[in-house]
PDB file of C-alpha atoms in Angstrom:
ATOM      1  CA  MET A   1     -15.867 -13.447  -2.366  1.00 43.00           C
ATOM      2  CA  ALA A   2     -12.417 -12.615  -1.077  1.00 52.00           C
ATOM      3  CA  SER A   3     -11.174 -14.496   1.940  1.00 61.00           C
ATOM      4  CA  GLN A   4     -10.540 -12.555   5.129  1.00 68.00           C
ATOM      5  CA  ASN A   5      -6.754 -12.764   4.637  1.00 90.00           C
ATOM      6  CA  ILE A   6      -6.804 -11.471   1.061  1.00 96.00           C
ATOM      7  CA  ALA A   7      -9.281  -8.765   2.076  1.00 95.00           C
ATOM      8  CA  LYS A   8      -6.751  -7.619   4.701  1.00 96.00           C
ATOM      9  CA  SER A   9      -3.968  -7.645   2.117  1.00 97.00           C
ATOM     10  CA  ILE A  10      -6.060  -5.612  -0.326  1.00 98.00           C
ATOM     11  CA  ALA A  11      -6.949  -3.111   2.413  1.00 97.00           C
ATOM     12  CA  SER A  12      -3.290  -2.844   3.449  1.00 97.00           C
ATOM     13  CA  ILE A  13      -2.128  -2.259  -0.132  1.00 98.00           C
ATOM     14  CA  GLN A  14      -4.812   0.352  -0.715  1.00 98.00           C
ATOM     15  CA  GLN A  15      -3.977   2.036   2.588  1.00 98.00           C
ATOM     16  CA  SER A  16      -0.295   2.243   1.618  1.00 98.00           C
ATOM     17  CA  ILE A  17      -1.304   3.829  -1.691  1.00 98.00           C
ATOM     18  CA  ASP A  18      -3.492   6.318   0.187  1.00 98.00           C
ATOM     19  CA  HIS A  19      -0.611   7.151   2.557  1.00 98.00           C
ATOM     20  CA  ILE A  20       1.750   7.669  -0.374  1.00 98.00           C
ATOM     21  CA  LEU A  21      -0.693   9.908  -2.220  1.00 98.00           C
ATOM     22  CA  GLU A  22      -1.556  11.913   0.896  1.00 98.00           C
ATOM     23  CA  THR A  23       2.140  12.367   1.729  1.00 98.00           C
ATOM     24  CA  THR A  24       2.947  13.587  -1.769  1.00 98.00           C
ATOM     25  CA  LYS A  25      -0.275  15.547  -2.343  1.00 97.00           C
ATOM     26  CA  ASN A  26       0.937  19.058  -1.558  1.00 96.00           C
ATOM     27  CA  LEU A  27       4.637  18.639  -2.179  1.00 97.00           C
ATOM     28  CA  PRO A  28       6.251  21.048  -4.602  1.00 97.00           C
ATOM     29  CA  GLU A  29       7.211  19.449  -7.891  1.00 96.00           C
ATOM     30  CA  GLU A  30      10.887  20.224  -7.282  1.00 96.00           C
ATOM     31  CA  THR A  31      10.721  18.187  -4.048  1.00 97.00           C
ATOM     32  CA  ILE A  32       9.094  15.263  -5.863  1.00 97.00           C
ATOM     33  CA  ARG A  33      11.759  15.347  -8.569  1.00 97.00           C
ATOM     34  CA  CYS A  34      14.732  15.778  -6.216  1.00 95.00           C
ATOM     35  CA  ASN A  35      17.106  12.876  -5.547  1.00 94.00           C
ATOM     36  CA  PRO A  36      18.205  13.036  -1.882  1.00 93.00           C
ATOM     37  CA  THR A  37      21.596  11.623  -2.875  1.00 91.00           C
ATOM     38  CA  GLU A  38      23.164  10.443  -6.102  1.00 90.00           C
ATOM     39  CA  ASP A  39      22.360   6.823  -5.202  1.00 92.00           C
ATOM     40  CA  GLU A  40      18.760   7.311  -4.066  1.00 94.00           C
ATOM     41  CA  TRP A  41      15.587   7.503  -6.090  1.00 96.00           C
ATOM     42  CA  SER A  42      13.525  10.666  -6.176  1.00 97.00           C
ATOM     43  CA  ILE A  43       9.930  10.489  -5.004  1.00 98.00           C
ATOM     44  CA  LEU A  44       8.893  10.624  -8.665  1.00 98.00           C
ATOM     45  CA  GLN A  45      11.086   7.619  -9.419  1.00 97.00           C
ATOM     46  CA  ILE A  46       9.491   5.781  -6.489  1.00 98.00           C
ATOM     47  CA  LEU A  47       5.992   6.655  -7.735  1.00 98.00           C
ATOM     48  CA  SER A  48       6.875   5.627 -11.276  1.00 97.00           C
ATOM     49  CA  HIS A  49       8.340   2.365  -9.990  1.00 96.00           C
ATOM     50  CA  ILE A  50       5.146   1.648  -8.031  1.00 98.00           C
ATOM     51  CA  ALA A  51       3.053   2.425 -11.118  1.00 97.00           C
ATOM     52  CA  GLU A  52       5.056  -0.185 -13.048  1.00 97.00           C
ATOM     53  CA  ALA A  53       5.738  -2.771 -10.345  1.00 96.00           C
ATOM     54  CA  ILE A  54       2.281  -3.334  -8.895  1.00 98.00           C
ATOM     55  CA  PRO A  55       0.711  -4.184 -12.287  1.00 98.00           C
ATOM     56  CA  TYR A  56       3.709  -6.423 -12.996  1.00 96.00           C
ATOM     57  CA  TRP A  57       3.205  -8.402  -9.778  1.00 97.00           C
ATOM     58  CA  LEU A  58      -0.564  -8.540 -10.263  1.00 98.00           C
ATOM     59  CA  GLY A  59       0.166 -10.024 -13.679  1.00 97.00           C
ATOM     60  CA  GLU A  60       2.440 -12.617 -12.089  1.00 96.00           C
ATOM     61  CA  VAL A  61      -0.413 -13.568  -9.732  1.00 97.00           C
ATOM     62  CA  GLN A  62      -2.762 -13.896 -12.700  1.00 97.00           C
ATOM     63  CA  THR A  63      -0.257 -16.077 -14.568  1.00 96.00           C
ATOM     64  CA  VAL A  64       0.196 -18.460 -11.645  1.00 96.00           C
ATOM     65  CA  VAL A  65      -3.580 -18.638 -11.102  1.00 97.00           C
ATOM     66  CA  ALA A  66      -4.089 -19.471 -14.791  1.00 96.00           C
ATOM     67  CA  MET A  67      -1.120 -21.858 -15.001  1.00 96.00           C
ATOM     68  CA  PRO A  68      -0.333 -23.370 -11.595  1.00 95.00           C
ATOM     69  CA  GLY A  69       3.304 -24.368 -11.325  1.00 91.00           C
ATOM     70  CA  SER A  70       4.472 -21.741 -13.811  1.00 92.00           C
ATOM     71  CA  LYS A  71       7.538 -19.728 -12.895  1.00 91.00           C
ATOM     72  CA  TRP A  72       7.110 -16.211 -11.526  1.00 92.00           C
ATOM     73  CA  GLY A  73       9.343 -13.262 -10.671  1.00 89.00           C
ATOM     74  CA  ARG A  74      12.059 -11.111 -12.163  1.00 84.00           C
ATOM     75  CA  GLY A  75      15.462  -9.779 -11.262  1.00 77.00           C
ATOM     76  CA  LEU A  76      16.571  -6.288 -10.321  1.00 77.00           C
ATOM     77  CA  GLN A  77      17.877  -5.693 -13.857  1.00 83.00           C
ATOM     78  CA  ASP A  78      14.502  -6.300 -15.521  1.00 81.00           C
ATOM     79  CA  PRO A  79      14.240  -3.785 -18.397  1.00 87.00           C
ATOM     80  CA  ALA A  80      10.689  -2.618 -17.553  1.00 87.00           C
ATOM     81  CA  ARG A  81      11.646  -2.148 -13.899  1.00 85.00           C
ATOM     82  CA  LEU A  82      14.690  -0.081 -14.858  1.00 84.00           C
ATOM     83  CA  ALA A  83      12.786   1.942 -17.479  1.00 88.00           C
ATOM     84  CA  ALA A  84      10.287   3.067 -14.842  1.00 88.00           C
ATOM     85  CA  VAL A  85      13.011   4.884 -12.897  1.00 90.00           C
ATOM     86  CA  THR A  86      15.055   6.169 -15.837  1.00 92.00           C
ATOM     87  CA  ASP A  87      14.465   9.496 -17.576  1.00 86.00           C
ATOM     88  CA  THR A  88      11.647  10.459 -15.226  1.00 92.00           C
ATOM     89  CA  GLU A  89      12.196  14.116 -16.139  1.00 91.00           C
ATOM     90  CA  ARG A  90       9.808  13.579 -19.045  1.00 94.00           C
ATOM     91  CA  LEU A  91       7.020  12.278 -16.770  1.00 95.00           C
ATOM     92  CA  SER A  92       4.124  14.358 -15.544  1.00 97.00           C
ATOM     93  CA  VAL A  93       3.925  14.200 -11.746  1.00 97.00           C
ATOM     94  CA  ASP A  94       0.122  14.455 -11.888  1.00 97.00           C
ATOM     95  CA  ASP A  95      -0.138  11.635 -14.437  1.00 98.00           C
ATOM     96  CA  VAL A  96       2.063   9.329 -12.374  1.00 98.00           C
ATOM     97  CA  LYS A  97       0.080  10.081  -9.203  1.00 98.00           C
ATOM     98  CA  LYS A  98      -3.160   9.394 -11.092  1.00 98.00           C
ATOM     99  CA  HIS A  99      -1.776   6.058 -12.267  1.00 98.00           C
ATOM    100  CA  VAL A 100      -0.813   5.156  -8.680  1.00 98.00           C
ATOM    101  CA  GLU A 101      -4.329   6.116  -7.508  1.00 98.00           C
ATOM    102  CA  GLU A 102      -5.856   3.831 -10.160  1.00 98.00           C
ATOM    103  CA  LEU A 103      -3.847   0.911  -8.774  1.00 98.00           C
ATOM    104  CA  LYS A 104      -6.277   0.670  -5.865  1.00 98.00           C
ATOM    105  CA  ASP A 105      -9.052  -0.492  -8.220  1.00 98.00           C
ATOM    106  CA  GLU A 106      -6.674  -2.766 -10.129  1.00 98.00           C
ATOM    107  CA  VAL A 107      -5.558  -4.443  -6.890  1.00 98.00           C
ATOM    108  CA  GLU A 108      -9.192  -5.019  -5.905  1.00 97.00           C
ATOM    109  CA  SER A 109     -10.085  -6.317  -9.357  1.00 97.00           C
ATOM    110  CA  VAL A 110      -7.231  -8.826  -9.599  1.00 98.00           C
ATOM    111  CA  LEU A 111      -7.036  -9.987  -5.997  1.00 98.00           C
ATOM    112  CA  GLY A 112     -10.624  -9.538  -4.829  1.00 96.00           C
ATOM    113  CA  ASN A 113     -11.961 -12.922  -5.914  1.00 93.00           C
ATOM    114  CA  LEU A 114      -9.041 -15.092  -4.804  1.00 96.00           C
ATOM    115  CA  ASP A 115      -9.939 -17.719  -2.228  1.00 95.00           C
ATOM    116  CA  GLU A 116      -7.718 -19.591   0.236  1.00 94.00           C
ATOM    117  CA  GLU A 117      -7.348 -22.563  -2.101  1.00 95.00           C
ATOM    118  CA  THR A 118      -6.164 -20.352  -4.952  1.00 95.00           C
ATOM    119  CA  LEU A 119      -3.858 -18.378  -2.656  1.00 96.00           C
ATOM    120  CA  SER A 120      -2.186 -21.626  -1.606  1.00 95.00           C
ATOM    121  CA  ILE A 121      -1.196 -22.624  -5.168  1.00 95.00           C
ATOM    122  CA  GLU A 122       2.607 -22.942  -5.193  1.00 93.00           C
ATOM    123  CA  SER A 123       4.974 -22.101  -8.021  1.00 93.00           C
ATOM    124  CA  PRO A 124       8.747 -21.549  -8.309  1.00 91.00           C
ATOM    125  CA  HIS A 125      10.527 -18.218  -8.664  1.00 87.00           C
ATOM    126  CA  ARG A 126      12.193 -18.029 -12.076  1.00 84.00           C
ATOM    127  CA  ASN A 127      15.520 -16.661 -10.813  1.00 79.00           C
ATOM    128  CA  PHE A 128      16.017 -17.583  -7.210  1.00 73.00           C
ATOM    129  CA  ILE A 129      16.136 -21.152  -5.994  1.00 74.00           C
ATOM    130  CA  LYS A 130      16.334 -19.744  -2.450  1.00 72.00           C
ATOM    131  CA  PHE A 131      12.640 -18.871  -2.705  1.00 71.00           C
ATOM    132  CA  GLY A 132      11.683 -22.407  -3.674  1.00 80.00           C
ATOM    133  CA  ASN A 133       8.033 -23.003  -4.410  1.00 90.00           C
ATOM    134  CA  LYS A 134       5.930 -20.268  -2.854  1.00 92.00           C
ATOM    135  CA  PRO A 135       2.171 -19.852  -2.689  1.00 94.00           C
ATOM    136  CA  ILE A 136       0.390 -17.019  -4.455  1.00 96.00           C
ATOM    137  CA  SER A 137      -0.227 -15.506  -1.024  1.00 96.00           C
ATOM    138  CA  TYR A 138       3.558 -15.036  -0.729  1.00 94.00           C
ATOM    139  CA  ILE A 139       3.649 -13.028  -3.952  1.00 95.00           C
ATOM    140  CA  VAL A 140       0.769 -10.862  -2.705  1.00 97.00           C
ATOM    141  CA  ASP A 141       2.188 -10.361   0.776  1.00 96.00           C
ATOM    142  CA  HIS A 142       5.869  -9.903  -0.071  1.00 94.00           C
ATOM    143  CA  PHE A 143       6.044  -8.490  -3.590  1.00 94.00           C
ATOM    144  CA  ILE A 144       2.938  -6.298  -3.464  1.00 97.00           C
ATOM    145  CA  ASP A 145       1.881  -5.454   0.102  1.00 98.00           C
ATOM    146  CA  GLU A 146       5.296  -5.289   1.812  1.00 97.00           C
ATOM    147  CA  HIS A 147       6.847  -3.839  -1.333  1.00 96.00           C
ATOM    148  CA  ILE A 148       4.533  -0.837  -1.539  1.00 97.00           C
ATOM    149  CA  SER A 149       4.681  -0.304   2.227  1.00 97.00           C
ATOM    150  CA  GLY A 150       8.468  -0.248   1.978  1.00 97.00           C
ATOM    151  CA  HIS A 151       8.298   2.407  -0.713  1.00 97.00           C
ATOM    152  CA  TYR A 152       6.064   4.520   1.517  1.00 98.00           C
ATOM    153  CA  GLY A 153       8.836   4.337   4.123  1.00 97.00           C
ATOM    154  CA  GLN A 154      11.356   5.273   1.428  1.00 97.00           C
ATOM    155  CA  ILE A 155       9.336   8.379   0.555  1.00 98.00           C
ATOM    156  CA  LYS A 156       9.236   9.407   4.226  1.00 97.00           C
ATOM    157  CA  ARG A 157      13.025   8.896   4.500  1.00 96.00           C
ATOM    158  CA  ASN A 158      13.536  11.024   1.380  1.00 95.00           C
ATOM    159  CA  LEU A 159      11.483  13.818   2.891  1.00 96.00           C
ATOM    160  CA  SER A 160      13.408  13.656   6.156  1.00 94.00           C
ATOM    161  CA  LYS A 161      16.619  14.366   4.212  1.00 89.00           C
ATOM    162  CA  MET A 162      15.309  17.526   2.556  1.00 83.00           C
TER     163      MET A 162
END
């Protein structure tokens, strides 16, 4: 059974996904594909990034649970991260949205049975000494929950510029 804290994190992540999907539900495809500026991601790039990033971070949680003390994390130049936001013209908006919707079940499946003891397991970030050893709860809270919430804010900012 999930602890109260992880249950709140799961609910928050799923709520952010719901907000993202509701916000993008009736948008024209040209709006979803439009980059507000040359340096900003389109909504489709954001959705594609979410569809890649959340499974990545869930996998990092699973690795640390299976091998406490193992290194976790990646840098901004990670090839899979970059591929998710490159050449998005070829992506189907509906398929990407469906993938994002399916993340709600994946989040529940991976995080739902973690208890406080498991969430407190600490491991080092592979690239950044500044993080030091962090508990699994940090990965969940910062790299999944806050991350997806931040991208919801990014989508709203994109829309405000159009």
